Short mmCIF file of C-alpha atoms in Angstrom, two decimals:
data_model
loop_
_atom_site.label_atom_id
_atom_site.label_comp_id
_atom_site.label_asym_id
_atom_site.label_seq_id
_atom_site.Cartn_x
_atom_site.Cartn_y
_atom_site.Cartn_z
CA MET P 1 0.00 0.00 0.00
CA ALA P 2 1.18 3.52 -0.76
CA GLU P 3 2.59 5.56 2.11
CA ASN P 4 2.90 9.26 2.84
CA ASP P 5 6.30 10.91 3.22
CA ASP P 6 6.15 10.41 7.00
CA GLY P 7 5.64 6.65 6.61
CA SER P 8 1.96 6.68 7.53
CA PRO P 9 -0.42 4.86 5.18
CA GLU P 10 -2.40 6.86 2.65
CA LEU P 11 -6.10 7.00 3.40
CA ASN P 12 -7.88 3.97 2.00
CA LEU P 13 -11.49 4.91 1.38
CA THR P 14 -12.67 1.32 0.91
CA SER P 15 -16.03 0.98 2.64
CA TYR P 16 -16.17 0.24 6.33
CA ASP P 17 -18.30 -2.83 5.64
CA GLU P 18 -15.56 -4.29 3.45
CA ALA P 19 -13.07 -3.84 6.26
CA MET P 20 -15.46 -5.55 8.68
CA ASP P 21 -15.89 -8.46 6.25
CA ALA P 22 -12.10 -8.81 6.07
CA LEU P 23 -11.83 -8.68 9.86
CA SER P 24 -14.62 -11.25 10.23
CA SER P 25 -12.62 -13.63 8.04
CA LEU P 26 -10.05 -13.88 10.84
CA ILE P 27 -12.55 -15.22 13.38
CA THR P 28 -11.98 -18.89 14.10
CA LYS P 29 -14.22 -21.15 16.12
CA ARG P 30 -11.54 -23.79 16.47
CA SER P 31 -10.85 -25.09 19.93
CA ARG P 32 -7.80 -23.66 21.64
CA ALA P 33 -6.63 -27.23 22.02
CA ASP P 34 -6.58 -27.56 18.21
CA LYS P 35 -2.87 -27.21 17.44
CA SER P 36 -3.57 -26.94 13.69
CA ASN P 37 -4.71 -23.40 14.32
CA LYS P 38 -1.21 -21.99 13.74
CA GLY P 39 -2.36 -18.39 13.48
CA ASP P 40 -3.35 -18.46 17.14
CA GLY P 41 0.09 -19.41 18.49
CA PHE P 42 2.15 -17.02 20.63
CA GLU P 43 5.68 -17.17 19.19
CA ILE P 44 4.30 -16.55 15.71
CA LEU P 45 3.34 -13.05 16.86
CA PHE P 46 6.96 -12.01 16.57
CA ASP P 47 6.90 -13.07 12.91
CA TYR P 48 3.90 -10.83 12.33
CA ILE P 49 5.68 -7.95 14.06
CA LYS P 50 8.61 -8.35 11.68
CA MET P 51 6.27 -8.42 8.69
CA LEU P 52 4.79 -5.12 9.84
CA ASP P 53 8.18 -3.56 10.68
CA LEU P 54 7.04 -2.87 14.24
CA GLU P 55 9.97 -4.31 16.22
CA GLN P 56 11.70 -1.04 17.00
CA ALA P 57 8.47 0.90 17.50
CA ILE P 58 7.16 -1.57 20.10
CA SER P 59 10.51 -1.64 21.93
CA GLU P 60 10.39 2.15 22.23
CA MET P 61 6.80 2.43 23.45
CA LYS P 62 6.30 3.58 27.04
CA VAL P 63 3.74 0.94 27.97
CA ILE P 64 1.49 0.37 30.98
CA HIS P 65 0.32 -3.27 30.82
CA VAL P 66 -2.70 -4.44 32.83
CA ALA P 67 -4.09 -7.97 33.34
CA GLY P 68 -6.75 -9.29 35.72
CA THR P 69 -10.13 -10.95 35.95
CA LYS P 70 -12.26 -7.99 36.97
CA GLY P 71 -11.66 -4.28 36.68
CA LYS P 72 -8.76 -4.23 34.23
CA GLY P 73 -10.76 -2.21 31.68
CA SER P 74 -11.80 0.30 34.33
CA THR P 75 -8.23 0.50 35.65
CA CYS P 76 -6.92 1.20 32.16
CA THR P 77 -9.62 3.83 31.60
CA PHE P 78 -8.77 5.64 34.84
CA THR P 79 -5.04 5.46 34.06
CA GLU P 80 -5.47 6.86 30.55
CA SER P 81 -7.63 9.69 31.83
CA ILE P 82 -5.10 10.66 34.52
CA LEU P 83 -2.17 10.79 32.12
CA ARG P 84 -4.19 12.61 29.45
CA ASN P 85 -4.99 15.25 32.05
CA TYR P 86 -1.25 15.69 32.51
CA GLY P 87 -1.11 16.67 28.84
CA PHE P 88 0.33 13.44 27.45
CA ARG P 89 -0.84 12.04 24.13
CA THR P 90 -2.40 8.71 25.08
CA GLY P 91 -3.14 5.46 23.28
CA LEU P 92 -5.54 3.01 24.94
CA PHE P 93 -6.23 -0.54 23.71
CA THR P 94 -9.13 -2.39 25.38
CA SER P 95 -11.55 -5.21 24.65
CA PRO P 96 -14.19 -6.12 23.81
CA HIS P 97 -15.98 -3.39 21.90
CA LEU P 98 -19.68 -2.85 22.53
CA ILE P 99 -20.94 -1.23 19.34
CA ASP P 100 -18.06 -0.47 17.00
CA VAL P 101 -14.63 -2.13 16.79
CA ARG P 102 -13.01 1.34 16.74
CA GLU P 103 -13.83 1.59 20.47
CA ARG P 104 -10.84 -0.68 21.10
CA PHE P 105 -8.38 1.96 19.85
CA ARG P 106 -8.57 5.26 21.69
CA LEU P 107 -6.37 8.25 20.92
CA ASN P 108 -6.43 11.01 23.54
CA GLY P 109 -9.60 9.57 25.03
CA ASN P 110 -11.54 9.29 21.75
CA ASP P 111 -12.25 6.30 19.52
CA ILE P 112 -10.03 6.38 16.44
CA CYS P 113 -11.85 8.09 13.58
CA GLU P 114 -13.14 5.94 10.72
CA GLU P 115 -10.76 7.39 8.12
CA LYS P 116 -7.64 6.68 10.15
CA PHE P 117 -8.94 3.28 11.18
CA LEU P 118 -9.47 2.23 7.56
CA ALA P 119 -6.05 3.49 6.53
CA TYR P 120 -4.19 1.59 9.28
CA PHE P 121 -6.44 -1.45 8.96
CA TRP P 122 -5.78 -1.98 5.28
CA TRP P 123 -2.08 -1.20 5.65
CA CYS P 124 -1.76 -4.04 8.16
CA PHE P 125 -4.22 -6.44 6.54
CA GLU P 126 -2.82 -6.21 3.03
CA ARG P 127 0.80 -6.42 4.15
CA LEU P 128 0.04 -9.52 6.20
CA LYS P 129 -1.96 -11.05 3.35
CA GLU P 130 1.03 -10.54 1.09
CA LYS P 131 3.64 -11.98 3.46
CA THR P 132 1.86 -14.82 5.29
CA THR P 133 2.19 -18.43 4.17
CA ASP P 134 0.81 -21.89 4.97
CA GLU P 135 3.37 -22.16 7.79
CA ILE P 136 2.71 -18.62 9.02
CA PRO P 137 -0.98 -18.03 8.23
CA MET P 138 -2.98 -14.86 8.82
CA PRO P 139 -3.29 -14.01 12.52
CA THR P 140 -6.56 -14.77 14.25
CA TYR P 141 -9.05 -12.06 15.13
CA PHE P 142 -7.80 -10.72 18.46
CA ARG P 143 -4.14 -11.08 17.54
CA PHE P 144 -4.71 -9.00 14.42
CA LEU P 145 -6.43 -6.31 16.48
CA ALA P 146 -3.50 -6.19 18.91
CA LEU P 147 -1.06 -5.85 16.01
CA LEU P 148 -3.24 -3.11 14.56
CA ALA P 149 -3.16 -1.31 17.90
CA PHE P 150 0.64 -1.32 17.89
CA LYS P 151 0.65 0.08 14.35
CA ILE P 152 -1.82 2.82 15.23
CA PHE P 153 0.00 3.92 18.38
CA ALA P 154 3.38 3.85 16.67
CA ALA P 155 2.20 5.89 13.69
CA GLU P 156 0.31 8.36 15.88
CA GLN P 157 3.40 8.81 18.07
CA VAL P 158 1.59 8.65 21.39
CA ASP P 159 3.50 9.39 24.59
CA VAL P 160 2.05 6.51 26.58
CA VAL P 161 0.37 3.24 25.59
CA ILE P 162 -2.07 1.60 28.01
CA LEU P 163 -2.69 -2.05 27.10
CA GLU P 164 -5.50 -4.14 28.54
CA VAL P 165 -4.79 -7.86 28.32
CA GLY P 166 -7.46 -9.70 26.33
CA LEU P 167 -7.31 -13.09 28.04
CA GLY P 168 -4.94 -14.48 30.64
CA GLY P 169 -1.57 -12.77 30.30
CA LYS P 170 1.34 -15.05 29.49
CA PHE P 171 0.18 -15.95 25.97
CA ASP P 172 -1.96 -12.91 25.27
CA ALA P 173 -1.15 -10.99 22.09
CA THR P 174 -0.39 -7.83 24.10
CA ASN P 175 2.41 -9.69 25.90
CA VAL P 176 4.81 -9.23 22.99
CA VAL P 177 5.84 -6.06 24.82
CA GLN P 178 9.16 -6.96 26.42
CA THR P 179 9.96 -3.77 28.31
CA PRO P 180 6.83 -2.11 29.73
CA VAL P 181 7.33 0.77 32.15
CA VAL P 182 4.99 -0.75 34.75
CA CYS P 183 2.55 -3.67 35.00
CA GLY P 184 -0.72 -4.03 36.91
CA ILE P 185 -2.88 -6.95 38.03
CA SER P 186 -6.48 -6.06 38.88
CA SER P 187 -8.82 -8.22 41.00
CA LEU P 188 -8.53 -11.95 40.34
CA GLY P 189 -11.40 -14.42 40.33
CA TYR P 190 -12.80 -17.46 38.58
CA ASP P 191 -13.30 -16.78 34.89
CA HIS P 192 -12.27 -18.49 31.63
CA MET P 193 -11.43 -21.52 33.76
CA GLU P 194 -11.57 -23.80 30.72
CA ILE P 195 -8.46 -21.97 29.48
CA LEU P 196 -6.68 -20.47 32.48
CA GLY P 197 -7.07 -23.20 35.11
CA ASN P 198 -9.42 -24.44 37.79
CA THR P 199 -7.84 -22.80 40.83
CA LEU P 200 -7.22 -19.19 41.76
CA GLY P 201 -3.51 -19.99 41.93
CA GLU P 202 -3.45 -21.29 38.35
CA ILE P 203 -5.36 -18.25 37.14
CA ALA P 204 -2.99 -15.93 39.02
CA GLY P 205 -0.03 -17.69 37.41
CA GLU P 206 -1.39 -16.99 33.93
CA LYS P 207 -2.06 -13.33 34.75
CA ALA P 208 1.42 -12.93 36.24
CA GLY P 209 2.78 -13.94 32.85
CA ILE P 210 2.95 -10.24 31.97
CA PHE P 211 5.62 -9.64 34.65
CA LYS P 212 9.01 -8.72 33.16
CA HIS P 213 12.48 -8.84 34.74
CA ARG P 214 12.85 -5.98 37.23
CA VAL P 215 9.85 -4.07 35.83
CA PRO P 216 7.79 -2.69 38.75
CA ALA P 217 4.30 -4.10 39.20
CA PHE P 218 1.24 -3.35 41.29
CA THR P 219 -1.83 -5.29 42.27
CA VAL P 220 -4.88 -4.78 44.45
CA PRO P 221 -5.65 -6.70 47.66
CA GLN P 222 -6.12 -10.32 46.56
CA PRO P 223 -7.18 -13.63 48.16
CA ASP P 224 -4.24 -15.39 49.84
CA GLU P 225 -4.01 -18.12 47.21
CA ALA P 226 -3.67 -15.54 44.44
CA ILE P 227 -1.29 -13.12 46.15
CA HIS P 228 1.10 -15.93 47.08
CA VAL P 229 1.41 -16.94 43.42
CA LEU P 230 1.87 -13.32 42.29
CA GLU P 231 4.57 -12.78 44.91
CA ASN P 232 6.36 -15.99 43.93
CA LYS P 233 6.33 -15.08 40.22
CA ALA P 234 7.52 -11.58 41.03
CA SER P 235 10.35 -12.88 43.20
CA LYS P 236 11.66 -15.13 40.44
CA LEU P 237 11.85 -12.19 38.03
CA ASP P 238 13.17 -9.70 40.60
CA VAL P 239 9.97 -7.69 40.12
CA PRO P 240 9.23 -5.10 42.84
CA LEU P 241 5.56 -5.94 43.47
CA GLN P 242 3.40 -3.69 45.65
CA VAL P 243 -0.24 -3.85 46.70
CA ALA P 244 -1.99 -0.57 45.86
CA PRO P 245 -4.57 0.44 48.47
CA PRO P 246 -8.11 1.36 47.38
CA LEU P 247 -8.65 5.07 46.80
CA ASP P 248 -9.86 6.99 49.85
CA PRO P 249 -12.97 8.85 48.55
CA SER P 250 -12.06 11.89 50.66
CA LEU P 251 -9.07 12.51 48.37
CA LEU P 252 -11.45 13.50 45.55
CA ASN P 253 -12.40 16.75 47.30
CA GLY P 254 -16.10 15.96 47.35
CA LEU P 255 -16.29 14.82 43.72
CA LYS P 256 -17.38 11.37 42.48
CA LEU P 257 -15.46 8.87 40.41
CA GLY P 258 -16.34 8.95 36.74
CA LEU P 259 -17.15 5.23 36.86
CA GLU P 260 -19.95 4.14 39.20
CA GLY P 261 -19.76 1.40 41.82
CA GLU P 262 -17.99 0.82 45.13
CA HIS P 263 -15.56 -1.60 43.46
CA GLN P 264 -14.22 1.26 41.34
CA TYR P 265 -12.31 2.66 44.32
CA LEU P 266 -10.19 -0.51 44.13
CA ASN P 267 -9.55 0.06 40.40
CA ALA P 268 -8.91 3.77 40.96
CA GLY P 269 -6.30 2.95 43.60
CA LEU P 270 -4.48 0.69 41.15
CA ALA P 271 -4.69 3.36 38.44
CA ILE P 272 -3.16 5.92 40.79
CA ALA P 273 -0.26 3.56 41.51
CA LEU P 274 0.33 2.79 37.81
CA SER P 275 0.12 6.44 36.75
CA SER P 276 2.36 7.54 39.60
CA LYS P 277 5.02 4.96 38.77
CA TRP P 278 4.84 5.77 35.05
CA LEU P 279 5.32 9.48 35.73
CA GLN P 280 8.19 8.73 38.09
CA SER P 281 9.92 6.15 35.87
CA THR P 282 9.73 8.31 32.75
CA GLY P 283 11.25 11.27 34.58
CA HIS P 284 8.20 13.53 34.56
CA VAL P 285 7.76 13.87 38.33
CA GLU P 286 9.94 13.17 41.33
CA VAL P 287 7.27 12.44 43.92
CA ASP P 288 5.82 8.95 44.31
CA TYR P 289 2.16 9.71 45.03
CA LEU P 290 1.56 6.13 46.08
CA VAL P 291 3.51 6.62 49.31
CA GLN P 292 2.66 10.28 49.78
CA ASN P 293 -0.12 10.78 52.30
CA GLY P 294 -1.00 14.27 51.10
CA PRO P 295 -3.74 15.31 48.65
CA LEU P 296 -3.88 13.95 45.13
CA PRO P 297 -2.59 16.25 42.39
CA GLU P 298 -5.32 18.06 40.46
CA GLN P 299 -4.54 16.06 37.29
CA PHE P 300 -5.26 12.82 39.15
CA ILE P 301 -8.56 14.13 40.48
CA ARG P 302 -9.68 15.39 37.06
CA GLY P 303 -8.67 12.12 35.46
CA LEU P 304 -10.50 9.96 37.98
CA THR P 305 -13.69 12.03 38.03
CA THR P 306 -14.04 12.49 34.25
CA ALA P 307 -13.19 8.93 33.15
CA ARG P 308 -15.91 7.26 31.06
CA LEU P 309 -16.41 3.63 29.99
CA GLN P 310 -19.45 2.34 28.13
CA GLY P 311 -21.31 -0.65 29.46
CA ARG P 312 -20.01 -0.52 33.01
CA ALA P 313 -22.55 0.76 35.54
CA GLN P 314 -24.15 2.86 32.80
CA ILE P 315 -27.68 4.28 33.03
CA VAL P 316 -29.48 5.02 29.74
CA PRO P 317 -33.14 6.08 29.41
CA ASP P 318 -34.83 4.51 26.40
CA GLN P 319 -34.53 7.24 23.79
CA TYR P 320 -37.32 5.74 21.70
CA THR P 321 -39.83 6.01 24.55
CA ASN P 322 -41.65 9.29 25.17
CA ILE P 323 -42.32 9.52 28.91
CA GLU P 324 -45.42 11.68 28.40
CA THR P 325 -47.12 9.39 25.86
CA ASP P 326 -45.41 6.00 25.95
CA GLY P 327 -44.43 5.40 29.56
CA ASP P 328 -41.16 5.38 31.48
CA LEU P 329 -38.37 2.89 30.59
CA VAL P 330 -34.74 3.10 31.72
CA PHE P 331 -31.89 0.65 31.25
CA TYR P 332 -29.13 -0.05 33.78
CA LEU P 333 -26.26 -1.66 31.89
CA ASP P 334 -23.31 -3.53 33.34
CA GLY P 335 -21.25 -6.17 31.54
CA ALA P 336 -20.63 -8.26 34.67
CA HIS P 337 -19.97 -11.92 33.80
CA SER P 338 -18.21 -13.47 36.79
CA PRO P 339 -19.66 -14.29 40.24
CA GLU P 340 -17.71 -11.48 41.92
CA SER P 341 -18.57 -8.86 39.33
CA MET P 342 -22.21 -10.00 39.39
CA GLU P 343 -22.33 -9.22 43.10
CA ALA P 344 -20.76 -5.80 42.53
CA CYS P 345 -23.26 -5.17 39.74
CA ALA P 346 -26.16 -6.07 42.05
CA ARG P 347 -24.92 -3.66 44.73
CA TRP P 348 -24.60 -0.86 42.19
CA PHE P 349 -28.05 -1.50 40.69
CA SER P 350 -29.72 -1.67 44.09
CA ARG P 351 -28.18 1.61 45.19
CA ALA P 352 -28.84 3.32 41.84
CA ILE P 353 -32.54 2.49 41.72
CA LYS P 354 -33.01 3.53 45.34
CA ASP P 355 -31.51 6.93 44.51
CA ASP P 356 -33.72 7.11 41.42
CA ASN P 357 -36.84 6.14 43.35
CA LEU P 358 -36.24 8.81 46.00
CA GLU P 359 -36.18 11.46 43.28
CA ARG P 360 -39.53 10.26 41.87
CA SER P 361 -41.54 9.63 45.00
CA ARG P 362 -44.90 9.60 43.18
CA LYS P 363 -43.96 6.94 40.64
CA ASP P 364 -44.50 3.21 40.93
CA PHE P 365 -41.44 1.15 40.05
CA MET P 366 -40.83 -2.26 38.56
CA GLN P 367 -37.47 -4.02 38.21
CA ILE P 368 -36.90 -6.41 35.31
CA LEU P 369 -33.77 -8.42 34.48
CA LEU P 370 -32.57 -8.75 30.88
CA PHE P 371 -29.90 -11.45 30.88
CA ASN P 372 -27.67 -13.68 28.84
CA CYS P 373 -24.27 -15.22 29.48
CA MET P 374 -21.92 -17.31 27.41
CA SER P 375 -22.46 -21.05 27.67
CA VAL P 376 -18.95 -21.56 29.13
CA ARG P 377 -20.14 -19.76 32.27
CA ASP P 378 -22.12 -21.37 35.07
CA PRO P 379 -25.49 -19.67 35.66
CA GLN P 380 -25.72 -21.55 38.97
CA LEU P 381 -22.86 -19.33 40.15
CA LEU P 382 -23.97 -16.08 38.50
CA LEU P 383 -27.73 -15.81 39.00
CA PRO P 384 -27.86 -16.72 42.73
CA ARG P 385 -25.16 -14.10 43.45
CA LEU P 386 -27.25 -11.50 41.64
CA VAL P 387 -30.60 -12.40 43.20
CA LYS P 388 -29.33 -12.76 46.78
CA THR P 389 -27.36 -9.52 46.71
CA CYS P 390 -30.32 -7.59 45.30
CA ALA P 391 -32.70 -9.22 47.78
CA SER P 392 -30.45 -8.24 50.68
CA GLN P 393 -30.95 -4.64 49.52
CA GLY P 394 -34.72 -5.04 49.26
CA VAL P 395 -34.75 -5.31 45.47
CA ASP P 396 -36.75 -8.07 43.74
CA PHE P 397 -37.21 -8.58 40.01
CA LYS P 398 -40.75 -8.76 38.73
CA LYS P 399 -39.62 -10.79 35.72
CA ALA P 400 -36.44 -12.00 34.02
CA LEU P 401 -36.08 -11.95 30.23
CA PHE P 402 -33.56 -14.25 28.55
CA VAL P 403 -32.38 -13.58 25.00
CA PRO P 404 -29.60 -14.83 22.71
CA ASN P 405 -26.71 -12.54 21.83
CA THR P 406 -27.08 -11.42 18.24
CA SER P 407 -23.80 -9.80 17.34
CA VAL P 408 -20.98 -12.00 18.63
CA TYR P 409 -19.95 -13.20 15.20
CA TYR P 410 -21.79 -10.70 13.04
CA LYS P 411 -20.02 -7.83 11.30
CA VAL P 412 -17.52 -7.50 14.10
CA GLY P 413 -17.37 -3.72 13.86
CA SER P 414 -21.00 -3.47 12.97
CA HIS P 415 -23.15 -0.37 12.94
CA ALA P 416 -26.34 -2.48 13.00
CA LEU P 417 -27.72 -5.72 14.37
CA PRO P 418 -28.44 -8.66 12.08
CA PRO P 419 -32.07 -9.60 11.40
CA PRO P 420 -33.60 -12.10 13.85
CA ASP P 421 -32.95 -15.73 12.98
CA PRO P 422 -36.23 -17.68 12.99
CA GLN P 423 -34.25 -20.89 13.53
CA VAL P 424 -32.16 -19.58 16.43
CA ASP P 425 -31.24 -22.21 19.02
CA LEU P 426 -32.73 -21.15 22.37
CA SER P 427 -31.70 -24.23 24.34
CA TRP P 428 -29.17 -22.25 26.40
CA GLN P 429 -31.67 -19.50 27.16
CA LEU P 430 -34.19 -22.14 28.26
CA THR P 431 -31.53 -23.56 30.58
CA LEU P 432 -31.03 -20.10 32.07
CA GLN P 433 -34.78 -19.78 32.50
CA LYS P 434 -34.97 -23.08 34.40
CA VAL P 435 -32.20 -21.95 36.74
CA TRP P 436 -34.03 -18.67 37.33
CA GLU P 437 -37.43 -20.23 37.99
CA SER P 438 -35.94 -22.73 40.40
CA LEU P 439 -34.04 -19.95 42.13
CA VAL P 440 -36.88 -17.48 42.62
CA ARG P 441 -39.47 -20.14 43.54
CA GLY P 442 -37.11 -21.91 45.90
CA ASP P 443 -37.59 -25.28 44.17
CA LYS P 444 -35.26 -28.13 44.98
CA GLY P 445 -35.73 -29.85 41.67
CA GLY P 446 -39.17 -31.40 41.54
CA GLU P 447 -41.51 -29.09 39.65
CA SER P 448 -38.76 -27.24 37.80
CA ASN P 449 -37.83 -30.46 36.01
CA ASN P 450 -41.36 -30.77 34.62
CA THR P 451 -40.98 -28.63 31.51
CA ASP P 452 -44.58 -28.98 30.36
CA ALA P 453 -45.90 -27.86 33.73
CA VAL P 454 -43.70 -24.83 34.04
CA TYR P 455 -43.18 -23.55 30.51
CA GLY P 456 -45.76 -22.40 28.02
CA GLU P 457 -45.44 -20.90 24.57
CA VAL P 458 -47.35 -17.72 23.80
CA LYS P 459 -47.31 -15.13 21.04
CA ASP P 460 -46.60 -11.48 21.60
CA GLU P 461 -48.40 -8.78 19.63
CA THR P 462 -46.01 -9.16 16.67
CA GLY P 463 -46.63 -12.88 16.47
CA THR P 464 -43.21 -13.62 17.93
CA SER P 465 -43.02 -16.88 19.83
CA VAL P 466 -42.18 -16.32 23.50
CA LYS P 467 -41.36 -19.06 26.00
CA ASN P 468 -43.35 -17.67 28.89
CA CYS P 469 -43.19 -18.60 32.56
CA GLU P 470 -44.47 -17.22 35.83
CA ASN P 471 -41.33 -15.24 36.65
CA SER P 472 -39.53 -15.17 33.31
CA ALA P 473 -39.69 -15.35 29.53
CA VAL P 474 -37.36 -16.45 26.74
CA PHE P 475 -37.41 -14.32 23.59
CA PRO P 476 -36.00 -15.49 20.24
CA SER P 477 -34.28 -12.14 19.68
CA LEU P 478 -33.27 -9.02 21.56
CA PRO P 479 -35.47 -6.71 19.43
CA SER P 480 -38.54 -8.75 20.36
CA ALA P 481 -37.65 -8.44 24.06
CA ILE P 482 -37.12 -4.67 23.73
CA LYS P 483 -40.48 -4.35 21.97
CA TRP P 484 -42.12 -6.28 24.81
CA LEU P 485 -40.61 -3.85 27.31
CA ARG P 486 -41.79 -0.83 25.32
CA ASP P 487 -45.26 -2.29 25.03
CA SER P 488 -45.25 -2.91 28.77
CA VAL P 489 -44.54 0.72 29.64
CA GLN P 490 -47.24 1.88 27.22
CA GLN P 491 -49.72 -0.33 29.03
CA ASN P 492 -48.51 0.83 32.48
CA ARG P 493 -47.74 4.53 32.08
CA SER P 494 -47.80 5.18 35.81
CA VAL P 495 -44.94 2.69 36.29
CA ARG P 496 -41.23 3.38 35.79
CA ILE P 497 -39.69 0.14 34.50
CA GLN P 498 -36.04 -0.24 35.50
CA VAL P 499 -34.26 -2.88 33.44
CA LEU P 500 -30.94 -4.36 34.58
CA VAL P 501 -28.98 -5.62 31.56
CA THR P 502 -26.09 -7.88 32.57
CA GLY P 503 -24.30 -11.20 32.13
CA SER P 504 -22.48 -10.36 28.90
CA LEU P 505 -20.74 -7.32 27.42
CA HIS P 506 -21.96 -8.52 24.02
CA LEU P 507 -25.55 -8.26 25.26
CA VAL P 508 -24.88 -4.81 26.69
CA GLY P 509 -23.49 -3.67 23.34
CA ASP P 510 -26.49 -5.09 21.50
CA VAL P 511 -28.89 -3.24 23.81
CA LEU P 512 -27.00 0.03 23.37
CA ARG P 513 -27.35 -0.28 19.60
CA LEU P 514 -31.12 -0.63 19.92
CA ILE P 515 -31.93 1.98 22.56
CA LYS P 516 -29.64 4.82 21.47
CA LYS P 517 -30.85 6.99 18.62
#
């Protein structure tokens, strides 16, 4: 591809849809145990880096590298915002995206624009297409996106690169960085166990794979099993590992964190430590704010209180519902998908609706759950955590709606959802429904195993088939569930319906597409 005098690629005005088709071609559904999938290996990443002439650029990047089970995206977002408020040109790489793949690549706090994205995308894609072989095939989806991130940040000459690990740590595509300035490990828990291990220690060992010889690292307070592994890994690499304390809210001078939820003070504390060490290590400040007991610098406060991240503790009124004529519908979105994050989500939702209800004392309120999770997760661990935590705060769901995700493998950067599939397999959603009904009715197995007694099939006003139950319903598509909610508020205009959307970031992204004009 042609280049400008400064080495950057010329703008390629090929349509965005064509780029998304090309990106979709890199998605593989092969098992990670399938060794024939050569494009998903780790060492091969260094071959791709050579093909893209990125070796020197990556070695010169001033990187902050963050792994973890929960909170790593929030930690990266806080860190980027702090350093941007110091005046540095920032590059942030996160995953997954919710609506548009460009969300993964942020320059100075903004998603990369479409023109630049297309230019860098095709520069990388076409060069790799030209140079890859049967032995070194095209990289798989996430690995290509990580390579693209390195190209973007190198060409845009950012001052600091903040990298969120996609999965695990040791073999993640972002771990090609050999000399980060500082590393961080956010809260650890049980997630992706089919890949990372069945114990907290095994999971911690994978996450600690981002540690580099003598590169300082920080973590948050962890369970004993996890911290012992992190400390052992750090010791072997001569890594100075410190535990960053949660942020004391009083240090924000009366302001609130930009990201909602009590757990965010843990992530903010880690972000403060990472930002402080980066500033210190790169020679920009002499004071280590982590050990200073005085007030936070103004740049830290601005960064922490203005940080924004879609799909995490986000409240969005339905913009297609007119409160005066159609009723009152509001969505509470949080991409929680582990037992621990589900509990944090429940605490946030319970507090948020209580605050909302106090402001609207004359309204009646109804809470509804809109849920899906990936089939590799255990709903017996997720849903009870959610229900019990909400119940302890006096919050009960009137009904739970279960829907399939519609965009996981569709136009990966997509601007629109695919049409509903009349043949969609709802067996997983029916499994979730059984777990829910058993949970809320307190069954021990008997009646909930009698499918005919518990489940009925009805038609909504559009003729859509709905698997209806006393406390729940399974919809064949998200749009049909959203329509049901909108119809419900029209029929109950005196009621404010508060919908918690959780269990999957993919689901959260799908909902945002539908409810935002």
